[in-house]
Protein backbone atom coordinates (compact mmCIF):
# COMPACT_ATOMS: atom_id res chain seq x y z
CA UNK A 1 0.00 0.00 0.00
CA UNK A 2 1.38 3.36 -1.06
CA UNK A 3 1.10 6.14 1.54
CA UNK A 4 -0.71 9.22 0.27
CA UNK A 5 -3.59 11.42 1.47
CA UNK A 6 -5.96 9.17 -0.51
CA UNK A 7 -4.79 6.04 1.32
CA UNK A 8 -3.91 7.32 4.80
CA UNK A 9 -7.09 9.21 5.78
CA UNK A 10 -8.99 6.16 7.10
CA UNK A 11 -6.14 5.51 9.52
CA UNK A 12 -6.62 9.04 10.88
CA UNK A 13 -10.34 8.41 11.39
CA UNK A 14 -9.67 5.52 13.79
CA UNK A 15 -7.83 7.52 16.49
CA UNK A 16 -10.26 10.44 16.08
CA UNK A 17 -13.21 8.15 16.82
CA UNK A 18 -11.37 6.62 19.80
CA UNK A 19 -10.39 10.05 21.14
CA UNK A 20 -13.90 11.53 20.78
CA UNK A 21 -15.41 8.42 22.36
CA UNK A 22 -13.03 8.36 25.32
CA UNK A 23 -13.27 12.11 25.98
CA UNK A 24 -17.07 12.00 26.05
CA UNK A 25 -16.99 8.99 28.38
CA UNK A 26 -14.49 10.74 30.64
CA UNK A 27 -16.82 13.77 30.82
CA UNK A 28 -19.77 11.52 31.67
CA UNK A 29 -17.86 9.69 34.40
CA UNK A 30 -16.67 13.02 35.83
CA UNK A 31 -20.25 14.31 36.18
CA UNK A 32 -21.32 13.67 39.80
CA UNK A 33 -25.06 13.72 39.01
CA UNK A 34 -24.63 10.63 36.81
CA UNK A 35 -23.01 8.63 39.63
CA UNK A 36 -21.01 6.66 37.03
CA UNK A 37 -18.10 5.18 38.94
CA UNK A 38 -20.16 4.51 42.08
CA UNK A 39 -22.87 2.58 40.25
CA UNK A 40 -20.27 0.44 38.44
CA UNK A 41 -19.77 -1.84 41.44
CA UNK A 42 -22.56 -0.74 43.74
CA UNK A 43 -26.16 -1.70 43.15
CA UNK A 44 -27.23 1.95 43.32
CA UNK A 45 -28.86 3.38 40.25
CA UNK A 46 -26.80 5.47 37.92
CA UNK A 47 -27.95 9.01 37.28
CA UNK A 48 -29.86 10.71 34.51
CA UNK A 49 -29.76 14.31 33.34
CA UNK A 50 -32.67 15.66 31.35
CA UNK A 51 -31.28 17.86 28.61
CA UNK A 52 -33.50 20.34 26.75
CA UNK A 53 -34.66 18.55 23.63
CA UNK A 54 -35.34 14.93 22.84
CA UNK A 55 -31.96 13.47 23.93
CA UNK A 56 -31.05 12.88 27.59
CA UNK A 57 -27.90 11.75 29.36
CA UNK A 58 -28.48 8.45 31.16
CA UNK A 59 -25.49 6.67 32.69
CA UNK A 60 -25.64 2.92 32.03
CA UNK A 61 -22.93 0.28 32.36
CA UNK A 62 -23.23 -2.20 29.48
CA UNK A 63 -21.62 -5.51 30.36
CA UNK A 64 -22.71 -7.04 27.07
CA UNK A 65 -22.32 -6.26 23.41
CA UNK A 66 -24.42 -3.99 21.22
CA UNK A 67 -27.67 -2.90 22.81
CA UNK A 68 -26.91 -4.90 25.97
CA UNK A 69 -26.98 -8.34 24.35
CA UNK A 70 -24.91 -11.15 25.90
CA UNK A 71 -24.36 -9.60 29.34
CA UNK A 72 -21.24 -11.06 30.93
CA UNK A 73 -18.98 -10.71 33.97
CA UNK A 74 -16.01 -12.59 35.39
CA UNK A 75 -14.06 -14.65 32.86
CA UNK A 76 -16.67 -13.96 30.18
CA UNK A 77 -15.66 -10.29 30.40
CA UNK A 78 -12.28 -11.29 28.99
CA UNK A 79 -13.81 -13.60 26.41
CA UNK A 80 -15.97 -10.68 25.26
CA UNK A 81 -12.90 -8.40 25.19
CA UNK A 82 -11.00 -10.99 23.14
CA UNK A 83 -13.89 -11.30 20.71
CA UNK A 84 -14.08 -7.52 20.34
CA UNK A 85 -10.32 -7.32 19.78
CA UNK A 86 -10.45 -10.09 17.17
CA UNK A 87 -13.23 -8.31 15.30
CA UNK A 88 -11.34 -5.01 15.39
CA UNK A 89 -8.15 -6.69 14.13
CA UNK A 90 -10.04 -8.48 11.36
CA UNK A 91 -11.67 -5.25 10.18
CA UNK A 92 -8.30 -3.45 10.41
CA UNK A 93 -6.66 -6.00 8.10
CA UNK A 94 -9.63 -5.70 5.74
CA UNK A 95 -9.09 -1.91 5.81
CA UNK A 96 -5.44 -2.39 4.82
CA UNK A 97 -6.62 -4.03 1.57
CA UNK A 98 -9.79 -1.99 1.05
CA UNK A 99 -10.47 0.06 -2.04
CA UNK A 100 -13.09 2.76 -2.35
CA UNK A 101 -13.83 5.58 0.05
CA UNK A 102 -17.17 4.17 1.32
CA UNK A 103 -15.58 0.88 2.28
CA UNK A 104 -12.58 2.57 3.90
CA UNK A 105 -14.82 4.96 5.86
CA UNK A 106 -17.08 2.16 7.07
CA UNK A 107 -14.19 -0.03 8.21
CA UNK A 108 -12.40 2.87 9.93
CA UNK A 109 -15.56 3.77 11.87
CA UNK A 110 -16.12 0.16 12.96
CA UNK A 111 -12.49 -0.28 14.04
CA UNK A 112 -12.43 3.04 15.93
CA UNK A 113 -15.70 2.23 17.69
CA UNK A 114 -14.58 -1.28 18.58
CA UNK A 115 -11.34 0.04 20.08
CA UNK A 116 -13.23 2.69 22.05
CA UNK A 117 -15.53 0.10 23.61
CA UNK A 118 -12.67 -2.35 24.11
CA UNK A 119 -10.81 0.23 26.21
CA UNK A 120 -13.84 0.46 28.52
CA UNK A 121 -14.25 -3.30 28.74
CA UNK A 122 -10.61 -3.75 29.77
CA UNK A 123 -10.60 -0.78 32.19
CA UNK A 124 -13.97 -1.30 33.86
CA UNK A 125 -15.33 -4.67 32.79
CA UNK A 126 -18.24 -2.82 31.17
CA UNK A 127 -18.83 -0.12 28.58
CA UNK A 128 -19.97 3.41 29.45
CA UNK A 129 -23.25 4.20 27.67
CA UNK A 130 -24.93 7.58 28.09
CA UNK A 131 -26.85 8.80 25.01
CA UNK A 132 -30.55 8.22 25.67
CA UNK A 133 -32.82 8.84 22.66
CA UNK A 134 -35.88 7.10 24.10
CA UNK A 135 -37.93 10.32 24.00
CA UNK A 136 -36.82 11.10 20.43
CA UNK A 137 -37.93 7.68 19.21
CA UNK A 138 -41.17 7.72 21.23
CA UNK A 139 -40.02 4.65 23.14
CA UNK A 140 -39.24 2.56 20.06
CA UNK A 141 -35.49 2.68 20.76
CA UNK A 142 -35.12 2.22 24.52
CA UNK A 143 -31.38 1.53 24.47
CA UNK A 144 -28.66 3.86 25.67
CA UNK A 145 -25.47 4.08 23.61
CA UNK A 146 -22.18 5.99 23.24
CA UNK A 147 -20.00 7.55 20.54
CA UNK A 148 -18.26 4.24 19.79
CA UNK A 149 -21.62 2.48 19.34
CA UNK A 150 -22.73 5.27 16.98
CA UNK A 151 -19.50 4.92 14.96
CA UNK A 152 -19.94 1.14 14.72
CA UNK A 153 -23.58 1.51 13.66
CA UNK A 154 -22.83 4.18 11.04
CA UNK A 155 -19.87 2.09 9.83
CA UNK A 156 -22.08 -1.00 9.53
CA UNK A 157 -24.68 0.95 7.55
CA UNK A 158 -22.00 2.34 5.22
CA UNK A 159 -20.56 -1.16 4.84
CA UNK A 160 -23.99 -2.49 3.87
CA UNK A 161 -24.45 0.36 1.38
CA UNK A 162 -21.02 -0.25 -0.12
CA UNK A 163 -21.22 -4.04 -0.32
CA UNK A 164 -24.84 -4.48 -1.37
CA UNK A 165 -25.99 -1.28 -3.04
CA UNK A 166 -22.93 0.39 -4.56
CA UNK A 167 -21.28 -2.84 -5.69
CA UNK A 168 -24.35 -4.07 -7.62
CA UNK A 169 -23.68 -1.89 -10.68
CA UNK A 170 -20.08 -3.16 -10.73
CA UNK A 171 -21.26 -6.76 -10.49
CA UNK A 172 -23.87 -6.24 -13.21
CA UNK A 173 -21.27 -4.70 -15.54
CA UNK A 174 -18.79 -7.52 -14.96
CA UNK A 175 -21.53 -10.10 -15.74
CA UNK A 176 -22.40 -8.30 -19.01
CA UNK A 177 -18.75 -8.20 -20.06
CA UNK A 178 -18.17 -11.85 -19.14
XYZ file of N, CA, C and O in Angstrom:
712
model
N 0.842 -1.168 0.000
C 0.000 0.000 0.000
C 0.893 1.239 0.000
O 1.771 1.373 0.832
N 0.636 2.118 -0.928
C 1.384 3.358 -1.061
C 0.769 4.415 -0.144
O -0.441 4.592 -0.120
N 1.607 5.123 0.633
C 1.100 6.144 1.543
C 0.884 7.460 0.806
O 1.795 7.997 0.196
N -0.335 7.950 0.858
C -0.709 9.222 0.270
C -1.964 9.690 0.997
O -2.582 8.917 1.730
N -2.352 10.956 0.817
C -3.592 11.416 1.472
C -4.804 10.556 1.110
O -5.697 10.374 1.926
N -4.831 9.997 -0.090
C -5.960 9.166 -0.513
C -5.982 7.806 0.199
O -7.023 7.183 0.303
N -4.826 7.346 0.665
C -4.786 6.039 1.319
C -4.673 6.130 2.833
O -5.045 5.188 3.530
N -4.193 7.234 3.366
C -3.914 7.315 4.798
C -5.089 7.842 5.628
O -5.177 7.573 6.822
N -6.033 8.571 5.008
C -7.088 9.215 5.785
C -7.904 8.264 6.657
O -8.288 8.633 7.766
N -8.196 7.028 6.210
C -8.988 6.162 7.099
C -8.250 5.833 8.394
O -8.867 5.627 9.430
N -6.931 5.829 8.331
C -6.141 5.511 9.516
C -6.074 6.701 10.470
O -5.681 6.547 11.623
N -6.467 7.883 10.009
C -6.616 9.045 10.884
C -8.000 9.056 11.525
O -8.174 9.576 12.624
N -8.978 8.460 10.850
C -10.341 8.405 11.388
C -10.373 7.543 12.651
O -11.058 7.892 13.625
N -9.643 6.460 12.652
C -9.672 5.520 13.788
C -9.310 6.221 15.098
O -10.095 6.183 16.054
N -8.139 6.871 15.210
C -7.830 7.520 16.493
C -8.759 8.691 16.820
O -8.998 8.974 18.000
N -9.308 9.361 15.812
C -10.261 10.441 16.076
C -11.535 9.898 16.726
O -12.054 10.493 17.672
N -12.027 8.771 16.226
C -13.209 8.147 16.818
C -12.902 7.725 18.250
O -13.682 7.987 19.171
N -11.749 7.075 18.453
C -11.374 6.617 19.796
C -11.248 7.814 20.740
O -11.758 7.786 21.869
N -10.590 8.868 20.296
C -10.392 10.049 21.138
C -11.733 10.690 21.502
O -11.992 10.982 22.682
N -12.593 10.915 20.518
C -13.897 11.526 20.780
C -14.724 10.654 21.725
O -15.360 11.142 22.664
N -14.683 9.355 21.511
C -15.412 8.417 22.363
C -14.898 8.474 23.796
O -15.679 8.606 24.746
N -13.600 8.400 23.976
C -13.033 8.360 25.320
C -13.183 9.697 26.052
O -13.421 9.718 27.257
N -13.075 10.800 25.346
C -13.266 12.110 25.983
C -14.710 12.259 26.455
O -14.960 12.714 27.580
N -15.669 11.878 25.627
C -17.072 11.995 26.046
C -17.362 11.080 27.230
O -18.077 11.470 28.157
N -16.790 9.899 27.248
C -16.990 8.989 28.381
C -16.333 9.539 29.641
O -16.887 9.414 30.741
N -15.171 10.138 29.493
C -14.494 10.743 30.639
C -15.363 11.857 31.224
O -15.506 11.965 32.448
N -15.947 12.688 30.353
C -16.815 13.769 30.818
C -18.042 13.214 31.552
O -18.465 13.761 32.573
N -18.603 12.147 31.040
C -19.770 11.522 31.668
C -19.401 10.967 33.037
O -20.114 11.160 34.022
N -18.278 10.265 33.124
C -17.859 9.689 34.403
C -17.470 10.767 35.416
O -17.552 10.544 36.624
N -17.057 11.926 34.939
C -16.675 13.020 35.831
C -17.888 13.800 36.351
O -17.748 14.582 37.293
N -19.041 13.585 35.772
C -20.250 14.313 36.176
C -20.873 13.642 37.401
O -21.394 12.522 37.307
N -20.839 14.301 38.565
C -21.322 13.669 39.796
C -22.807 13.294 39.767
O -23.212 12.312 40.392
N -23.629 14.038 39.045
C -25.064 13.724 39.009
C -25.350 12.386 38.326
O -26.403 11.790 38.536
N -24.411 11.912 37.512
C -24.629 10.633 36.813
C -24.151 9.439 37.630
O -24.461 8.294 37.308
N -23.365 9.687 38.676
C -23.012 8.626 39.628
C -22.284 7.452 38.961
O -22.391 6.314 39.408
N -21.554 7.713 37.870
C -21.009 6.657 37.029
C -20.096 5.656 37.706
O -20.335 4.450 37.633
N -19.059 6.119 38.355
C -18.100 5.175 38.944
C -18.661 4.471 40.169
O -18.321 3.328 40.440
N -19.562 5.134 40.897
C -20.161 4.512 42.077
C -21.100 3.385 41.657
O -21.079 2.299 42.238
N -21.895 3.607 40.640
C -22.872 2.582 40.245
C -22.238 1.445 39.440
O -22.920 0.476 39.131
N -20.943 1.540 39.135
C -20.270 0.437 38.436
C -20.247 -0.820 39.298
O -20.555 -1.908 38.828
N -19.902 -0.676 40.549
C -19.770 -1.840 41.435
C -20.880 -1.920 42.471
O -21.161 -2.984 42.996
N -21.492 -0.797 42.758
C -22.556 -0.737 43.742
C -23.880 -0.998 43.032
O -24.011 -0.781 41.843
N -24.844 -1.437 43.749
C -26.157 -1.703 43.149
C -27.034 -0.457 43.096
O -28.216 -0.532 42.783
N -26.453 0.722 43.415
C -27.228 1.951 43.316
C -27.479 2.278 41.848
O -26.720 1.881 40.969
N -28.536 2.995 41.609
C -28.863 3.378 40.246
C -27.918 4.472 39.766
O -27.540 5.354 40.519
N -27.577 4.398 38.532
C -26.801 5.465 37.918
C -27.735 6.651 37.698
O -28.953 6.516 37.751
N -27.158 7.804 37.405
C -27.954 9.008 37.278
C -28.441 9.277 35.869
O -28.034 8.628 34.899
N -29.305 10.266 35.795
C -29.862 10.708 34.515
C -29.976 12.223 34.565
O -30.358 12.784 35.588
N -29.628 12.869 33.456
C -29.756 14.315 33.344
C -30.658 14.608 32.152
O -30.341 14.225 31.025
N -31.773 15.258 32.436
C -32.670 15.663 31.355
C -32.059 16.884 30.675
O -31.743 17.880 31.317
N -31.860 16.783 29.403
C -31.284 17.857 28.610
C -32.410 18.450 27.769
O -33.262 17.698 27.276
N -32.446 19.775 27.607
C -33.499 20.342 26.745
C -33.458 19.693 25.358
O -32.401 19.573 24.751
N -34.580 19.234 24.915
C -34.658 18.549 23.633
C -34.953 17.078 23.831
O -35.190 16.616 24.938
N -34.908 16.324 22.782
C -35.338 14.928 22.842
C -34.267 13.927 23.275
O -34.530 12.743 23.362
N -33.039 14.377 23.539
C -31.962 13.469 23.930
C -31.561 13.773 25.370
O -31.353 14.921 25.737
N -31.472 12.734 26.199
C -31.049 12.882 27.591
C -29.723 12.163 27.809
O -29.298 11.340 26.989
N -29.103 12.464 28.949
C -27.897 11.750 29.357
C -28.296 10.770 30.453
O -28.775 11.178 31.515
N -28.141 9.491 30.192
C -28.476 8.448 31.157
C -27.266 7.534 31.289
O -26.882 6.866 30.328
N -26.671 7.501 32.466
C -25.486 6.668 32.691
C -25.916 5.212 32.850
O -26.737 4.879 33.696
N -25.352 4.358 31.997
C -25.639 2.922 32.032
C -24.322 2.181 31.803
O -23.536 2.556 30.926
N -24.085 1.149 32.589
C -22.928 0.280 32.358
C -23.401 -0.920 31.549
O -24.238 -1.691 32.010
N -22.860 -1.087 30.364
C -23.230 -2.196 29.484
C -22.170 -3.279 29.614
O -21.035 -3.107 29.185
N -22.544 -4.391 30.192
C -21.619 -5.515 30.359
C -21.745 -6.520 29.216
O -21.153 -7.581 29.242
N -22.506 -6.163 28.213
C -22.709 -7.042 27.070
C -22.147 -6.433 25.803
O -21.210 -5.642 25.833
N -22.732 -6.813 24.697
C -22.321 -6.258 23.413
C -23.342 -5.204 23.006
O -23.990 -4.619 23.846
N -23.515 -5.019 21.726
C -24.421 -3.995 21.216
C -25.806 -4.134 21.818
O -26.371 -5.227 21.869
N -26.330 -2.995 22.252
C -27.669 -2.903 22.812
C -27.876 -3.836 24.008
O -28.964 -4.319 24.253
N -26.801 -4.116 24.742
C -26.908 -4.897 25.967
C -27.063 -6.396 25.779
O -27.325 -7.113 26.742
N -26.880 -6.898 24.572
C -26.983 -8.342 24.351
C -25.786 -9.055 24.963
O -24.689 -8.516 25.011
N -25.972 -10.277 25.404
C -24.914 -11.148 25.903
C -24.192 -10.546 27.114
O -22.969 -10.458 27.140
N -24.942 -10.150 28.126
C -24.358 -9.598 29.344
C -23.404 -10.618 29.965
O -23.708 -11.801 30.037
N -22.228 -10.130 30.387
C -21.240 -11.058 30.935
C -20.360 -10.374 31.974
O -20.100 -9.182 31.898
N -19.913 -11.171 32.945
C -18.978 -10.707 33.969
C -17.972 -11.821 34.205
O -18.057 -12.893 33.619
N -17.005 -11.582 35.070
C -16.006 -12.592 35.387
C -15.146 -12.925 34.179
O -14.727 -12.047 33.430
N -14.911 -14.207 33.964
C -14.057 -14.654 32.859
C -14.676 -14.308 31.509
O -13.964 -14.051 30.533
N -15.999 -14.287 31.442
C -16.668 -13.960 30.184
C -16.397 -12.520 29.749
O -16.455 -12.205 28.573
N -16.068 -11.666 30.729
C -15.657 -10.288 30.400
C -14.449 -10.329 29.473
O -14.378 -9.600 28.497
N -13.514 -11.202 29.786
C -12.283 -11.290 28.986
C -12.527 -12.008 27.670
O -11.893 -11.685 26.657
N -13.427 -12.956 27.665
C -13.812 -13.603 26.406
C -14.439 -12.569 25.476
O -14.114 -12.492 24.284
N -15.323 -11.737 26.038
C -15.970 -10.680 25.263
C -14.924 -9.684 24.751
O -14.967 -9.265 23.596
N -13.965 -9.330 25.607
C -12.901 -8.405 25.194
C -12.063 -9.028 24.077
O -11.708 -8.351 23.103
N -11.755 -10.304 24.190
C -10.999 -10.988 23.142
C -11.753 -11.040 21.828
O -11.174 -10.827 20.753
N -13.051 -11.280 21.910
C -13.889 -11.299 20.713
C -13.919 -9.924 20.057
O -13.770 -9.802 18.843
N -14.071 -8.878 20.871
C -14.080 -7.519 20.337
C -12.741 -7.171 19.695
O -12.695 -6.549 18.632
N -11.650 -7.588 20.336
C -10.318 -7.322 19.781
C -10.129 -8.061 18.460
O -9.589 -7.501 17.500
N -10.579 -9.304 18.400
C -10.445 -10.094 17.169
C -11.232 -9.454 16.022
O -10.745 -9.387 14.883
N -12.422 -8.971 16.322
C -13.235 -8.308 15.297
C -12.537 -7.035 14.818
O -12.440 -6.784 13.616
N -12.032 -6.243 15.755
C -11.336 -5.006 15.385
C -10.110 -5.306 14.534
O -9.862 -4.630 13.528
N -9.351 -6.320 14.898
C -8.152 -6.693 14.129
C -8.539 -7.173 12.737
O -7.927 -6.796 11.738
N -9.581 -7.987 12.661
C -10.045 -8.477 11.360
C -10.469 -7.340 10.442
O -10.087 -7.296 9.269
N -11.235 -6.396 10.985
C -11.666 -5.250 10.182
C -10.481 -4.354 9.821
O -10.456 -3.774 8.740
N -9.486 -4.250 10.706
C -8.296 -3.447 10.410
C -7.537 -4.042 9.223
O -7.112 -3.321 8.319
N -7.364 -5.361 9.223
C -6.665 -5.999 8.095
C -7.475 -5.887 6.804
O -6.902 -5.760 5.718
N -8.780 -5.925 6.906
C -9.628 -5.701 5.737
C -9.407 -4.266 5.236
O -9.291 -4.032 4.033
N -9.325 -3.305 6.173
C -9.090 -1.908 5.813
C -7.759 -1.739 5.091
O -7.655 -0.935 4.164
N -6.744 -2.482 5.481
C -5.440 -2.392 4.817
C -5.538 -2.722 3.326
O -4.783 -2.188 2.514
N -6.464 -3.604 2.965
C -6.618 -4.035 1.569
C -7.798 -3.363 0.860
O -8.018 -3.591 -0.323
N -8.555 -2.553 1.583
C -9.790 -1.986 1.048
C -9.534 -0.969 -0.053
O -8.533 -0.261 -0.040
N -10.477 -0.946 -0.984
C -10.469 0.064 -2.042
C -11.833 0.730 -2.050
O -12.848 0.091 -1.818
N -11.840 2.012 -2.323
C -13.085 2.764 -2.352
C -13.312 3.499 -1.043
O -13.104 2.948 0.037
N -13.728 4.744 -1.149
C -13.828 5.579 0.051
C -14.964 5.147 0.977
O -14.835 5.251 2.188
N -16.082 4.635 0.458
C -17.174 4.173 1.323
C -16.734 2.997 2.174
O -17.015 2.939 3.367
N -16.053 2.054 1.550
C -15.580 0.876 2.278
C -14.546 1.274 3.317
O -14.604 0.831 4.464
N -13.610 2.135 2.943
C -12.581 2.574 3.895
C -13.211 3.323 5.071
O -12.834 3.095 6.229
N -14.158 4.211 4.795
C -14.816 4.964 5.864
C -15.569 4.027 6.804
O -15.483 4.160 8.027
N -16.298 3.075 6.240
C -17.080 2.157 7.070
C -16.173 1.323 7.967
O -16.434 1.185 9.165
N -15.095 0.795 7.420
C -14.191 -0.032 8.210
C -13.474 0.782 9.274
O -13.294 0.313 10.413
N -13.066 2.007 8.949
C -12.395 2.866 9.928
C -13.326 3.190 11.091
O -12.907 3.185 12.256
N -14.596 3.479 10.810
C -15.559 3.770 11.875
C -15.781 2.553 12.768
O -15.831 2.677 13.998
N -15.909 1.376 12.177
C -16.120 0.161 12.965
C -14.895 -0.130 13.834
O -15.030 -0.431 15.028
N -13.705 -0.017 13.272
C -12.486 -0.284 14.041
C -12.338 0.727 15.174
O -12.067 0.357 16.323
N -12.527 2.015 14.887
C -12.427 3.036 15.927
C -13.433 2.820 17.044
O -13.095 2.915 18.229
N -14.668 2.506 16.686
C -15.696 2.233 17.691
C -15.391 0.995 18.511
O -15.573 0.986 19.738
N -14.922 -0.045 17.858
C -14.583 -1.279 18.579
C -13.449 -1.036 19.572
O -13.492 -1.518 20.710
N -12.457 -0.259 19.173
C -11.343 0.042 20.083
C -11.833 0.889 21.257
O -11.452 0.641 22.413
N -12.686 1.868 20.979
C -13.229 2.694 22.054
C -13.960 1.871 23.100
O -13.757 2.044 24.311
N -14.808 0.955 22.672
C -15.527 0.102 23.615
C -14.620 -0.934 24.265
O -14.816 -1.294 25.428
N -13.618 -1.391 23.543
C -12.668 -2.353 24.112
C -11.891 -1.723 25.264
O -11.641 -2.380 26.282
N -11.521 -0.467 25.126
C -10.810 0.228 26.210
C -11.655 0.202 27.486
O -11.147 -0.112 28.570
N -12.950 0.492 27.353
C -13.837 0.458 28.523
C -13.923 -0.942 29.116
O -13.873 -1.117 30.333
N -14.086 -1.925 28.261
C -14.246 -3.301 28.741
C -13.024 -3.740 29.534
O -13.144 -4.383 30.565
N -11.831 -3.374 29.055
C -10.606 -3.750 29.767
C -10.473 -2.942 31.061
O -10.135 -3.490 32.105
N -10.745 -1.642 31.003
C -10.603 -0.778 32.194
C -11.629 -1.084 33.277
O -11.285 -1.137 34.457
N -12.885 -1.234 32.886
C -13.965 -1.299 33.865
C -14.707 -2.633 33.904
O -15.485 -2.872 34.814
N -14.546 -3.453 32.886
C -15.335 -4.674 32.794
C -16.701 -4.431 32.184
O -17.518 -5.344 32.082
N -16.966 -3.204 31.773
C -18.239 -2.818 31.168
C -18.004 -1.561 30.337
O -16.988 -0.893 30.495
N -18.950 -1.261 29.483
C -18.833 -0.118 28.584
C -19.740 1.008 29.083
O -20.879 0.773 29.481
N -19.209 2.225 29.048
C -19.971 3.410 29.447
C -20.938 3.781 28.323
O -20.513 4.079 27.210
N -22.230 3.752 28.613
C -23.249 4.201 27.671
C -23.974 5.381 28.310
O -24.218 5.391 29.522
N -24.345 6.367 27.497
C -24.933 7.575 28.088
C -25.902 8.340 27.185
O -26.617 9.213 27.650
N -25.952 8.075 25.906
C -26.852 8.803 25.007
C -28.207 8.093 25.016
O -28.319 6.946 24.586
N -29.212 8.790 25.510
C -30.548 8.218 25.669
C -31.503 8.945 24.716
O -31.848 10.104 24.927
N -31.920 8.255 23.663
C -32.818 8.844 22.655
C -34.235 8.275 22.754
O -35.005 8.363 21.809
N -34.563 7.717 23.912
C -35.877 7.102 24.098
C -37.011 8.077 23.791
O -37.988 7.723 23.136
N -36.885 9.322 24.249
C -37.933 10.318 24.000
C -38.018 10.671 22.514
O -39.101 10.828 21.955
N -36.865 10.775 21.853
C -36.816 11.102 20.430
C -37.523 10.042 19.593
O -38.205 10.346 18.624
N -37.362 8.787 19.988
C -37.931 7.678 19.211
C -39.286 7.234 19.738
O -39.782 6.184 19.330
N -39.851 8.021 20.647
C -41.166 7.718 21.234
C -41.197 6.327 21.860
O -42.202 5.621 21.797
N -40.096 5.924 22.449
C -40.025 4.646 23.140
C -39.698 3.459 22.257
O -39.592 2.337 22.737
N -39.528 3.672 20.958
C -39.239 2.557 20.058
C -37.767 2.166 20.059
O -37.402 1.147 19.501
N -36.912 3.001 20.635
C -35.486 2.684 20.755
C -35.093 2.953 22.202
O -34.596 4.021 22.539
N -35.329 1.983 23.097
C -35.116 2.219 24.523
C -33.661 2.077 24.973
O -33.366 2.252 26.143
N -32.763 1.773 24.079
C -31.382 1.531 24.466
C -30.610 2.827 24.645
O -30.931 3.847 24.050
N -29.570 2.744 25.440
C -28.662 3.859 25.667
C -27.346 3.472 25.009
O -26.928 2.315 25.081
N -26.684 4.418 24.345
C -25.465 4.083 23.606
C -24.410 5.157 23.812
O -24.596 6.086 24.608
N -23.290 5.043 23.116
C -22.184 5.989 23.238
C -21.641 6.329 21.853
O -22.155 5.849 20.834
N -20.592 7.128 21.812
C -19.996 7.550 20.538
C -19.452 6.344 19.772
O -19.628 6.245 18.547
N -18.802 5.426 20.462
C -18.257 4.239 19.792
C -19.372 3.412 19.161
O -19.235 2.932 18.024
N -20.473 3.228 19.888
C -21.615 2.481 19.335
C -22.159 3.172 18.086
O -22.511 2.516 17.100
N -22.243 4.511 18.142
C -22.728 5.265 16.981
C -21.789 5.076 15.794
O -22.241 4.879 14.659
N -20.482 5.113 16.044
C -19.504 4.921 14.960
C -19.634 3.519 14.360
O -19.607 3.362 13.134
N -19.792 2.521 15.208
C -19.945 1.144 14.723
C -21.226 1.019 13.894
O -21.220 0.411 12.820
N -22.307 1.599 14.375
C -23.581 1.515 13.655
C -23.511 2.228 12.311
O -23.928 1.680 11.282
N -22.970 3.439 12.306
C -22.829 4.176 11.041
C -21.899 3.424 10.100
O -22.169 3.297 8.898
N -20.794 2.881 10.647
C -19.875 2.093 9.830
C -20.544 0.863 9.235
O -20.340 0.534 8.068
N -21.374 0.189 10.027
C -22.076 -1.000 9.531
C -23.064 -0.631 8.427
O -23.191 -1.358 7.429
N -23.749 0.502 8.588
C -24.684 0.948 7.546
C -23.925 1.285 6.269
O -24.323 0.880 5.168
N -22.819 2.019 6.393
C -21.996 2.340 5.221
C -21.448 1.079 4.564
O -21.378 0.990 3.334
N -21.062 0.109 5.373
C -20.558 -1.163 4.838
C -21.647 -1.871 4.042
O -21.398 -2.376 2.945
N -22.858 -1.890 4.579
C -23.985 -2.486 3.865
C -24.215 -1.763 2.542
O -24.382 -2.400 1.492
N -24.231 -0.426 2.593
C -24.449 0.362 1.377
C -23.363 0.044 0.357
O -23.654 -0.193 -0.827
N -22.119 0.014 0.798
C -21.015 -0.255 -0.125
C -21.084 -1.664 -0.713
O -20.958 -1.841 -1.919
N -21.293 -2.653 0.126
C -21.222 -4.037 -0.318
C -22.452 -4.500 -1.096
O -22.335 -5.337 -1.982
N -23.616 -3.957 -0.746
C -24.837 -4.476 -1.366
C -25.527 -3.510 -2.319
O -26.270 -3.951 -3.187
N -25.307 -2.222 -2.150
C -25.985 -1.276 -3.036
C -25.031 -0.678 -4.068
O -25.350 -0.635 -5.247
N -23.873 -0.223 -3.634
C -22.928 0.393 -4.565
C -22.197 -0.632 -5.419
O -21.789 -0.330 -6.526
N -22.023 -1.846 -4.914
C -21.280 -2.844 -5.686
C -22.157 -3.556 -6.717
O -21.650 -4.205 -7.609
N -23.463 -3.424 -6.646
C -24.354 -4.074 -7.616
C -24.097 -3.605 -9.044
O -24.028 -4.427 -9.940
N -23.966 -2.300 -9.295
C -23.680 -1.888 -10.676
C -22.359 -2.478 -11.186
O -22.271 -2.877 -12.325
N -21.358 -2.571 -10.319
C -20.077 -3.160 -10.727
C -20.252 -4.635 -11.079
O -19.729 -5.113 -12.065
N -21.031 -5.350 -10.249
C -21.265 -6.762 -10.492
C -22.052 -6.964 -11.789
O -21.772 -7.852 -12.564
N -23.046 -6.118 -12.000
C -23.867 -6.242 -13.213
C -23.022 -5.976 -14.460
O -23.151 -6.692 -15.466
N -22.133 -4.988 -14.406
C -21.265 -4.695 -15.543
C -20.283 -5.831 -15.807
O -20.011 -6.166 -16.957
N -19.751 -6.439 -14.750
C -18.793 -7.524 -14.958
C -19.497 -8.758 -15.542
O -18.899 -9.517 -16.299
N -20.774 -8.971 -15.192
C -21.531 -10.102 -15.738
C -21.824 -9.865 -17.208
O -21.782 -10.803 -18.016
N -22.130 -8.623 -17.605
C -22.399 -8.305 -19.014
C -21.148 -8.482 -19.868
O -21.238 -8.927 -21.006
N -20.001 -8.097 -19.306
C -18.752 -8.195 -20.061
C -18.264 -9.634 -20.176
O -17.538 -9.973 -21.069
N -18.637 -10.470 -19.197
C -18.166 -11.852 -19.140
C -18.884 -12.737 -20.042
O -18.849 -13.130 -21.115
